[in-house]
Amino acid sequence: MGGSPLRILVVGAGIAGLAVARALRLAGFRPDVTEKLPPTERGDTGLYLPGNAARALRRLDLDGPVRPLGHVIHRQRFLDAAGAPLCEVDLDALWAGVGECRALPRAELHRVLLTGAGGAVRHGAEISTVEPLPGGVAVGFTDGTSGEYDLVIGADGPRSTVRTLAALGGPPRPVGQVVYRAVVRGGPPVADWTALLGERAGFLVVPIGAGALHCYADEAGTALPADPPARLRELFGGYGGPVPDVLDVLETVHVELTEEVELGRWFHGRVLLVGDAAHATAPTLSQGAAMALEDAVVLAESLRAAGSVEAALIAYESRRRPRTRWVRDRTRDRNRTRDVPPALRDPLLRGRGRRIFQEHYRLLVDPL
């Protein structure tokens, strides 16, 4: 169906939606992209892209614009709470032949994707109804406008409105994890992806270029703190390594509860979910953006190769489910180690940590 006049609506202009729009344009389609939020600048957070994300960006012909951005990450270092080494992972070896790992400001990746998608996004367009038609979908918006499409793609995140309206699933499931994100400047010099593992909590620092550090922390819990910076200083004040110097310059902190989406099916009629709307997991493996980018590549290939929309959606889901299931299962495996006391966990990681962490990405090294 490549180059066909299919009317396609992509709902959501985050990483998943813009990547899908880019992939569809490369395949000869001209999708409409809507976003319920206004076109404001993205928040000041960082993003770590493993090697399979770089491969997907290359397939989207966006590796060139991304290459000057951020900081290439060659090594992952795992430390205990005091800052003593546990294990290391050689990322160049792990992702050899796939792509380099990179950390960068999220807003910079978003700008690249927006340009690649053609730049035309209808902001402030929140959908209110999704109704099946013979061979299509009728979509209504909260401003009273409407449209008919051959395919509607929900790329609107874990709390997807499309998912609810299309009866593909209910709200996401809380994982029981509070996540903190911040970007700090003027902090300590850090060259590697560096994680300090404590008791049911962890603190990650990653350089994202121009002297800035992306900081990610999490703890077990189900309630958001009233003062996130104060909570981070309370929780991690006794940690070693680069953490004390990071806490000294910490200012704005974004905090949220981690949620997971697991569905029996990703499409109903001609309504399809992609990215976190279909398969959100905790960010433990840093695969959220990578899975969204891979989704975009495979969806465009499926639509281009199939003889009908229905056949394309079946082919797409059958290709993507094994990889997203792998990510979900490995994420759960790694998160379960949080319940292991450091006195038991740390000796295990010193002896076998490198092999354990490499195994989490084994399937993702394979081609899409």
Short mmCIF file of C-alpha atoms in Angstrom, two decimals:
data_model
loop_
_atom_site.label_atom_id
_atom_site.label_comp_id
_atom_site.label_asym_id
_atom_site.label_seq_id
_atom_site.Cartn_x
_atom_site.Cartn_y
_atom_site.Cartn_z
CA MET A 1 0.00 0.00 0.00
CA GLY A 2 3.04 2.29 -0.14
CA GLY A 3 2.21 5.62 -1.72
CA SER A 4 -1.54 4.95 -1.44
CA PRO A 5 -3.93 7.76 -0.52
CA LEU A 6 -4.78 6.24 2.85
CA ARG A 7 -6.16 8.77 5.29
CA ILE A 8 -4.17 8.19 8.48
CA LEU A 9 -4.51 10.00 11.80
CA VAL A 10 -1.72 9.84 14.38
CA VAL A 11 -2.91 10.89 17.84
CA GLY A 12 -0.05 12.16 19.98
CA ALA A 13 3.02 14.21 19.06
CA GLY A 14 5.55 12.78 21.48
CA ILE A 15 8.40 10.48 20.48
CA ALA A 16 6.10 7.63 19.39
CA GLY A 17 3.71 9.75 17.36
CA LEU A 18 6.35 11.79 15.57
CA ALA A 19 8.44 8.69 14.84
CA VAL A 20 5.39 7.00 13.31
CA ALA A 21 4.63 10.10 11.25
CA ARG A 22 8.23 10.18 10.01
CA ALA A 23 8.21 6.48 9.10
CA LEU A 24 4.89 6.81 7.27
CA ARG A 25 6.14 9.81 5.28
CA LEU A 26 9.20 7.83 4.20
CA ALA A 27 6.86 5.04 3.09
CA GLY A 28 4.84 7.41 0.92
CA PHE A 29 1.94 8.18 3.24
CA ARG A 30 0.86 11.62 4.45
CA PRO A 31 -0.59 11.25 7.95
CA ASP A 32 -2.33 13.93 10.00
CA VAL A 33 -0.83 14.39 13.48
CA THR A 34 -2.82 15.78 16.40
CA GLU A 35 -1.78 16.62 19.95
CA LYS A 36 -4.07 17.67 22.78
CA LEU A 37 -1.38 19.78 24.47
CA PRO A 38 -0.31 23.24 23.26
CA PRO A 39 3.01 23.59 21.39
CA THR A 40 5.05 24.45 24.46
CA GLU A 41 8.70 23.55 24.95
CA ARG A 42 9.30 20.10 26.41
CA GLY A 43 10.38 19.84 30.02
CA ASP A 44 14.04 19.90 30.98
CA THR A 45 14.76 16.16 31.18
CA GLY A 46 17.31 13.87 29.62
CA LEU A 47 17.02 10.65 27.68
CA TYR A 48 19.29 7.63 27.26
CA LEU A 49 19.05 5.79 23.93
CA PRO A 50 20.55 2.29 23.77
CA GLY A 51 22.02 0.88 20.56
CA ASN A 52 18.74 -0.45 19.18
CA ALA A 53 17.31 3.08 19.32
CA ALA A 54 20.24 4.28 17.19
CA ARG A 55 19.50 1.55 14.67
CA ALA A 56 15.86 2.60 14.46
CA LEU A 57 16.85 6.25 13.99
CA ARG A 58 19.12 5.14 11.16
CA ARG A 59 16.17 3.34 9.54
CA LEU A 60 14.20 6.58 9.87
CA ASP A 61 17.08 8.45 8.20
CA LEU A 62 17.45 10.63 11.31
CA ASP A 63 20.80 9.41 12.56
CA GLY A 64 22.55 12.35 10.89
CA PRO A 65 20.61 15.09 12.72
CA VAL A 66 20.98 13.21 16.03
CA ARG A 67 24.72 12.52 15.73
CA PRO A 68 25.91 15.98 16.88
CA LEU A 69 23.60 15.93 19.90
CA GLY A 70 24.24 14.83 23.44
CA HIS A 71 26.99 12.48 24.55
CA VAL A 72 27.97 9.02 23.30
CA ILE A 73 27.97 6.52 26.18
CA HIS A 74 30.58 3.76 26.00
CA ARG A 75 30.22 2.13 29.39
CA GLN A 76 27.67 1.40 32.11
CA ARG A 77 29.03 1.40 35.66
CA PHE A 78 27.08 -0.09 38.55
CA LEU A 79 28.14 0.95 42.06
CA ASP A 80 26.83 0.19 45.52
CA ALA A 81 25.28 2.96 47.60
CA ALA A 82 28.69 3.97 48.99
CA GLY A 83 30.12 4.30 45.48
CA ALA A 84 32.19 1.08 45.45
CA PRO A 85 32.23 -0.80 42.09
CA LEU A 86 29.83 -3.67 41.49
CA CYS A 87 30.22 -4.36 37.76
CA GLU A 88 30.61 -2.73 34.35
CA VAL A 89 29.12 -3.29 30.90
CA ASP A 90 31.07 -2.47 27.73
CA LEU A 91 28.32 -0.90 25.60
CA ASP A 92 30.44 -0.71 22.44
CA ALA A 93 30.88 -4.49 22.58
CA LEU A 94 27.28 -5.20 23.58
CA TRP A 95 25.79 -3.17 20.71
CA ALA A 96 28.54 -3.81 18.14
CA GLY A 97 27.08 -3.67 14.64
CA VAL A 98 23.80 -2.27 15.96
CA GLY A 99 24.43 1.33 16.98
CA GLU A 100 26.10 3.55 19.54
CA CYS A 101 24.44 4.48 22.81
CA ARG A 102 23.68 8.15 23.33
CA ALA A 103 22.29 10.38 26.06
CA LEU A 104 20.80 13.75 25.16
CA PRO A 105 18.15 16.26 26.23
CA ARG A 106 14.70 14.89 25.42
CA ALA A 107 13.70 18.21 23.84
CA GLU A 108 16.50 17.91 21.28
CA LEU A 109 15.34 14.48 20.10
CA HIS A 110 11.79 15.82 19.97
CA ARG A 111 12.86 18.68 17.70
CA VAL A 112 14.61 16.28 15.32
CA LEU A 113 11.54 14.05 15.15
CA LEU A 114 9.22 17.01 14.66
CA THR A 115 11.24 18.22 11.69
CA GLY A 116 11.44 14.69 10.31
CA ALA A 117 7.66 14.31 10.58
CA GLY A 118 7.14 17.41 8.46
CA GLY A 119 6.54 19.82 11.32
CA ALA A 120 2.76 20.00 10.85
CA VAL A 121 1.00 19.11 14.12
CA ARG A 122 -2.51 20.19 15.01
CA HIS A 123 -2.13 21.20 18.64
CA GLY A 124 -4.99 21.53 21.13
CA ALA A 125 -6.92 18.82 19.27
CA GLU A 126 -8.24 16.39 21.85
CA ILE A 127 -10.29 13.48 20.56
CA SER A 128 -13.68 12.77 22.13
CA THR A 129 -15.11 9.91 20.05
CA VAL A 130 -13.81 7.01 17.99
CA GLU A 131 -16.48 5.18 16.00
CA PRO A 132 -15.91 2.30 13.56
CA LEU A 133 -17.14 2.72 9.99
CA PRO A 134 -17.20 0.21 7.15
CA GLY A 135 -13.54 0.28 6.15
CA GLY A 136 -12.65 3.24 8.33
CA VAL A 137 -12.97 5.23 11.55
CA ALA A 138 -14.92 8.37 12.43
CA VAL A 139 -13.15 10.62 14.92
CA GLY A 140 -14.69 13.49 16.86
CA PHE A 141 -12.76 16.22 18.66
CA THR A 142 -13.67 18.21 21.74
CA ASP A 143 -13.81 21.44 19.72
CA GLY A 144 -16.73 20.05 17.70
CA THR A 145 -14.79 19.16 14.56
CA SER A 146 -14.66 15.64 13.14
CA GLY A 147 -13.01 13.58 10.43
CA GLU A 148 -13.02 10.17 8.78
CA TYR A 149 -9.87 8.07 8.41
CA ASP A 150 -8.79 4.74 7.01
CA LEU A 151 -6.52 4.19 10.04
CA VAL A 152 -6.21 5.82 13.47
CA ILE A 153 -2.97 5.31 15.39
CA GLY A 154 -3.00 5.99 19.12
CA ALA A 155 0.46 7.20 20.16
CA ASP A 156 -0.83 9.08 23.18
CA GLY A 157 1.08 7.45 26.02
CA PRO A 158 0.33 5.16 28.97
CA ARG A 159 -2.93 6.96 29.78
CA SER A 160 -4.09 6.75 26.17
CA THR A 161 -7.45 8.29 25.33
CA VAL A 162 -7.51 6.31 22.09
CA ARG A 163 -7.11 3.07 24.03
CA THR A 164 -10.13 3.90 26.17
CA LEU A 165 -12.35 5.15 23.34
CA ALA A 166 -11.54 2.14 21.16
CA ALA A 167 -12.22 -0.32 24.04
CA LEU A 168 -8.72 -1.75 23.83
CA GLY A 169 -8.03 -1.54 27.55
CA GLY A 170 -8.46 0.41 30.73
CA PRO A 171 -6.07 2.57 32.75
CA PRO A 172 -2.42 1.60 33.21
CA ARG A 173 -1.36 -0.47 36.21
CA PRO A 174 0.82 1.21 38.87
CA VAL A 175 4.14 -0.58 39.29
CA GLY A 176 4.77 0.64 42.83
CA GLN A 177 7.71 2.85 41.95
CA VAL A 178 8.24 6.60 42.33
CA VAL A 179 10.52 8.03 39.63
CA TYR A 180 12.47 11.31 39.79
CA ARG A 181 14.09 13.04 36.79
CA ALA A 182 16.23 16.17 36.65
CA VAL A 183 18.91 17.86 34.60
CA VAL A 184 21.73 19.48 36.54
CA ARG A 185 24.44 21.85 35.38
CA GLY A 186 27.61 22.64 37.24
CA GLY A 187 27.69 19.17 38.74
CA PRO A 188 30.60 16.72 39.01
CA PRO A 189 32.44 15.43 35.93
CA VAL A 190 30.84 12.13 34.85
CA ALA A 191 31.86 10.34 31.65
CA ASP A 192 29.85 7.12 31.91
CA TRP A 193 26.32 5.91 32.56
CA THR A 194 26.70 5.55 36.34
CA ALA A 195 24.13 3.94 38.63
CA LEU A 196 24.32 3.59 42.41
CA LEU A 197 22.15 0.80 43.80
CA GLY A 198 20.84 1.07 47.34
CA GLU A 199 18.10 -0.70 49.26
CA ARG A 200 14.89 -0.55 47.18
CA ALA A 201 16.18 2.67 45.61
CA GLY A 202 18.71 3.74 43.00
CA PHE A 203 20.33 6.87 41.60
CA LEU A 204 21.53 7.19 37.99
CA VAL A 205 23.71 9.94 36.49
CA VAL A 206 24.35 10.21 32.72
CA PRO A 207 26.17 13.00 30.80
CA ILE A 208 24.00 14.52 28.06
CA GLY A 209 26.45 17.04 26.60
CA ALA A 210 27.39 20.68 27.20
CA GLY A 211 28.34 19.90 30.80
CA ALA A 212 24.80 18.81 31.73
CA LEU A 213 23.87 15.61 33.55
CA HIS A 214 20.62 13.67 33.31
CA CYS A 215 19.69 12.37 36.75
CA TYR A 216 17.19 9.58 37.29
CA ALA A 217 16.28 8.15 40.66
CA ASP A 218 13.60 5.80 41.90
CA GLU A 219 12.29 4.32 45.08
CA ALA A 220 9.59 1.83 45.99
CA GLY A 221 6.34 3.62 46.80
CA THR A 222 2.88 4.67 45.67
CA ALA A 223 2.67 8.33 46.77
CA LEU A 224 4.23 11.44 45.26
CA PRO A 225 6.28 13.56 47.69
CA ALA A 226 5.27 17.14 48.36
CA ASP A 227 8.85 18.39 47.91
CA PRO A 228 10.73 16.18 45.39
CA PRO A 229 14.18 17.85 45.78
CA ALA A 230 13.96 17.55 49.55
CA ARG A 231 12.90 13.92 49.26
CA LEU A 232 15.87 13.14 47.01
CA ARG A 233 18.27 14.73 49.48
CA GLU A 234 16.68 12.79 52.32
CA LEU A 235 16.70 9.48 50.46
CA PHE A 236 20.14 9.70 48.84
CA GLY A 237 22.02 12.01 51.19
CA GLY A 238 24.15 9.14 52.43
CA TYR A 239 25.14 7.87 48.99
CA GLY A 240 28.67 8.16 47.65
CA GLY A 241 30.16 8.53 44.18
CA PRO A 242 28.90 11.57 42.25
CA VAL A 243 25.60 11.76 44.15
CA PRO A 244 26.57 14.30 46.88
CA ASP A 245 27.84 16.81 44.31
CA VAL A 246 24.72 16.28 42.17
CA LEU A 247 22.44 16.89 45.14
CA ASP A 248 24.30 20.12 45.89
CA VAL A 249 23.27 21.65 42.54
CA LEU A 250 19.88 19.98 42.18
CA GLU A 251 17.00 22.38 41.46
CA THR A 252 13.93 21.39 39.41
CA VAL A 253 12.84 17.76 39.78
CA HIS A 254 10.10 16.03 37.79
CA VAL A 255 8.39 13.22 39.71
CA GLU A 256 5.79 10.64 38.71
CA LEU A 257 4.51 7.18 39.53
CA THR A 258 5.63 4.47 37.13
CA GLU A 259 2.85 2.68 35.27
CA GLU A 260 2.68 -0.40 33.06
CA VAL A 261 0.40 -1.26 30.15
CA GLU A 262 -0.24 -4.88 29.17
CA LEU A 263 -2.99 -5.57 26.62
CA GLY A 264 -4.54 -8.61 25.03
CA ARG A 265 -4.58 -6.88 21.66
CA TRP A 266 -3.20 -3.68 20.19
CA PHE A 267 -5.79 -2.97 17.52
CA HIS A 268 -9.54 -3.07 17.09
CA GLY A 269 -10.89 -2.63 13.61
CA ARG A 270 -8.77 0.12 12.13
CA VAL A 271 -7.61 1.65 15.40
CA LEU A 272 -4.07 0.73 16.47
CA LEU A 273 -1.97 1.53 19.53
CA VAL A 274 1.80 2.08 19.43
CA GLY A 275 4.51 2.96 21.92
CA ASP A 276 3.58 3.38 25.57
CA ALA A 277 -0.12 3.38 24.70
CA ALA A 278 0.28 -0.32 23.83
CA HIS A 279 3.15 -1.63 25.96
CA ALA A 280 4.47 0.84 28.56
CA THR A 281 6.87 -0.56 31.16
CA ALA A 282 8.93 0.85 33.99
CA PRO A 283 11.94 2.75 32.57
CA THR A 284 14.46 0.36 34.12
CA LEU A 285 15.96 -0.81 30.80
CA SER A 286 15.70 2.62 29.11
CA GLN A 287 13.68 1.06 26.30
CA GLY A 288 10.60 3.31 26.13
CA ALA A 289 11.87 5.56 23.33
CA ALA A 290 13.67 2.68 21.61
CA MET A 291 10.50 0.57 21.48
CA ALA A 292 8.52 3.53 20.11
CA LEU A 293 11.12 4.12 17.37
CA GLU A 294 11.15 0.43 16.47
CA ASP A 295 7.34 0.41 16.39
CA ALA A 296 7.40 3.20 13.84
CA VAL A 297 9.82 1.39 11.54
CA VAL A 298 7.92 -1.90 11.63
CA LEU A 299 4.48 -0.30 11.22
CA ALA A 300 5.54 1.58 8.09
CA GLU A 301 7.10 -1.58 6.65
CA SER A 302 3.95 -3.56 7.40
CA LEU A 303 1.66 -1.01 5.76
CA ARG A 304 3.89 -0.76 2.72
CA ALA A 305 4.10 -4.53 2.23
CA ALA A 306 0.56 -5.66 3.01
CA GLY A 307 -2.36 -5.75 0.63
CA SER A 308 -4.82 -4.32 3.17
CA VAL A 309 -4.86 -2.31 6.39
CA GLU A 310 -6.15 -5.33 8.30
CA ALA A 311 -3.33 -7.56 7.06
CA ALA A 312 -0.78 -4.86 7.90
CA LEU A 313 -2.00 -4.53 11.49
CA ILE A 314 -1.87 -8.29 12.01
CA ALA A 315 1.66 -8.45 10.61
CA TYR A 316 2.76 -5.49 12.70
CA GLU A 317 1.52 -6.87 16.00
CA SER A 318 2.92 -10.34 15.34
CA ARG A 319 6.39 -8.83 14.71
CA ARG A 320 6.41 -6.43 17.63
CA ARG A 321 4.92 -8.47 20.46
CA PRO A 322 7.93 -10.77 21.08
CA ARG A 323 10.32 -7.82 21.52
CA THR A 324 8.02 -5.74 23.70
CA ARG A 325 7.21 -8.83 25.78
CA TRP A 326 10.95 -9.42 26.23
CA VAL A 327 11.41 -5.85 27.45
CA ARG A 328 8.49 -6.16 29.86
CA ASP A 329 9.70 -9.47 31.28
CA ARG A 330 13.33 -8.37 31.63
CA THR A 331 12.17 -5.11 33.23
CA ARG A 332 10.20 -7.06 35.79
CA ASP A 333 13.19 -9.33 36.39
CA ARG A 334 15.49 -6.41 37.08
CA ASN A 335 12.94 -4.63 39.25
CA ARG A 336 12.57 -7.74 41.41
CA THR A 337 16.22 -7.43 42.37
CA ARG A 338 15.25 -4.28 44.27
CA ASP A 339 13.68 -6.48 46.91
CA VAL A 340 16.93 -8.40 47.43
CA PRO A 341 18.92 -7.00 50.39
CA PRO A 342 22.20 -5.37 49.30
CA ALA A 343 24.13 -7.82 51.46
CA LEU A 344 22.97 -10.61 49.13
CA ARG A 345 22.62 -8.67 45.88
CA ASP A 346 25.96 -6.85 45.80
CA PRO A 347 28.24 -9.96 45.95
CA LEU A 348 26.14 -11.52 43.17
CA LEU A 349 26.55 -8.46 40.97
CA ARG A 350 30.28 -8.30 41.61
CA GLY A 351 30.58 -11.86 40.38
CA ARG A 352 27.97 -12.09 37.63
CA GLY A 353 26.54 -8.61 37.12
CA ARG A 354 28.06 -7.98 33.71
CA ARG A 355 26.59 -11.20 32.28
CA ILE A 356 23.22 -10.58 33.95
CA PHE A 357 22.84 -7.07 32.59
CA GLN A 358 24.05 -8.02 29.10
CA GLU A 359 21.49 -10.81 28.99
CA HIS A 360 18.68 -8.30 29.47
CA TYR A 361 19.38 -6.92 25.97
CA ARG A 362 20.21 -10.16 24.13
CA LEU A 363 17.06 -10.30 21.99
CA LEU A 364 17.19 -6.56 21.25
CA VAL A 365 20.56 -6.87 19.53
CA ASP A 366 18.87 -9.01 16.85
CA PRO A 367 17.35 -7.30 13.77
CA LEU A 368 13.83 -5.91 13.99
#
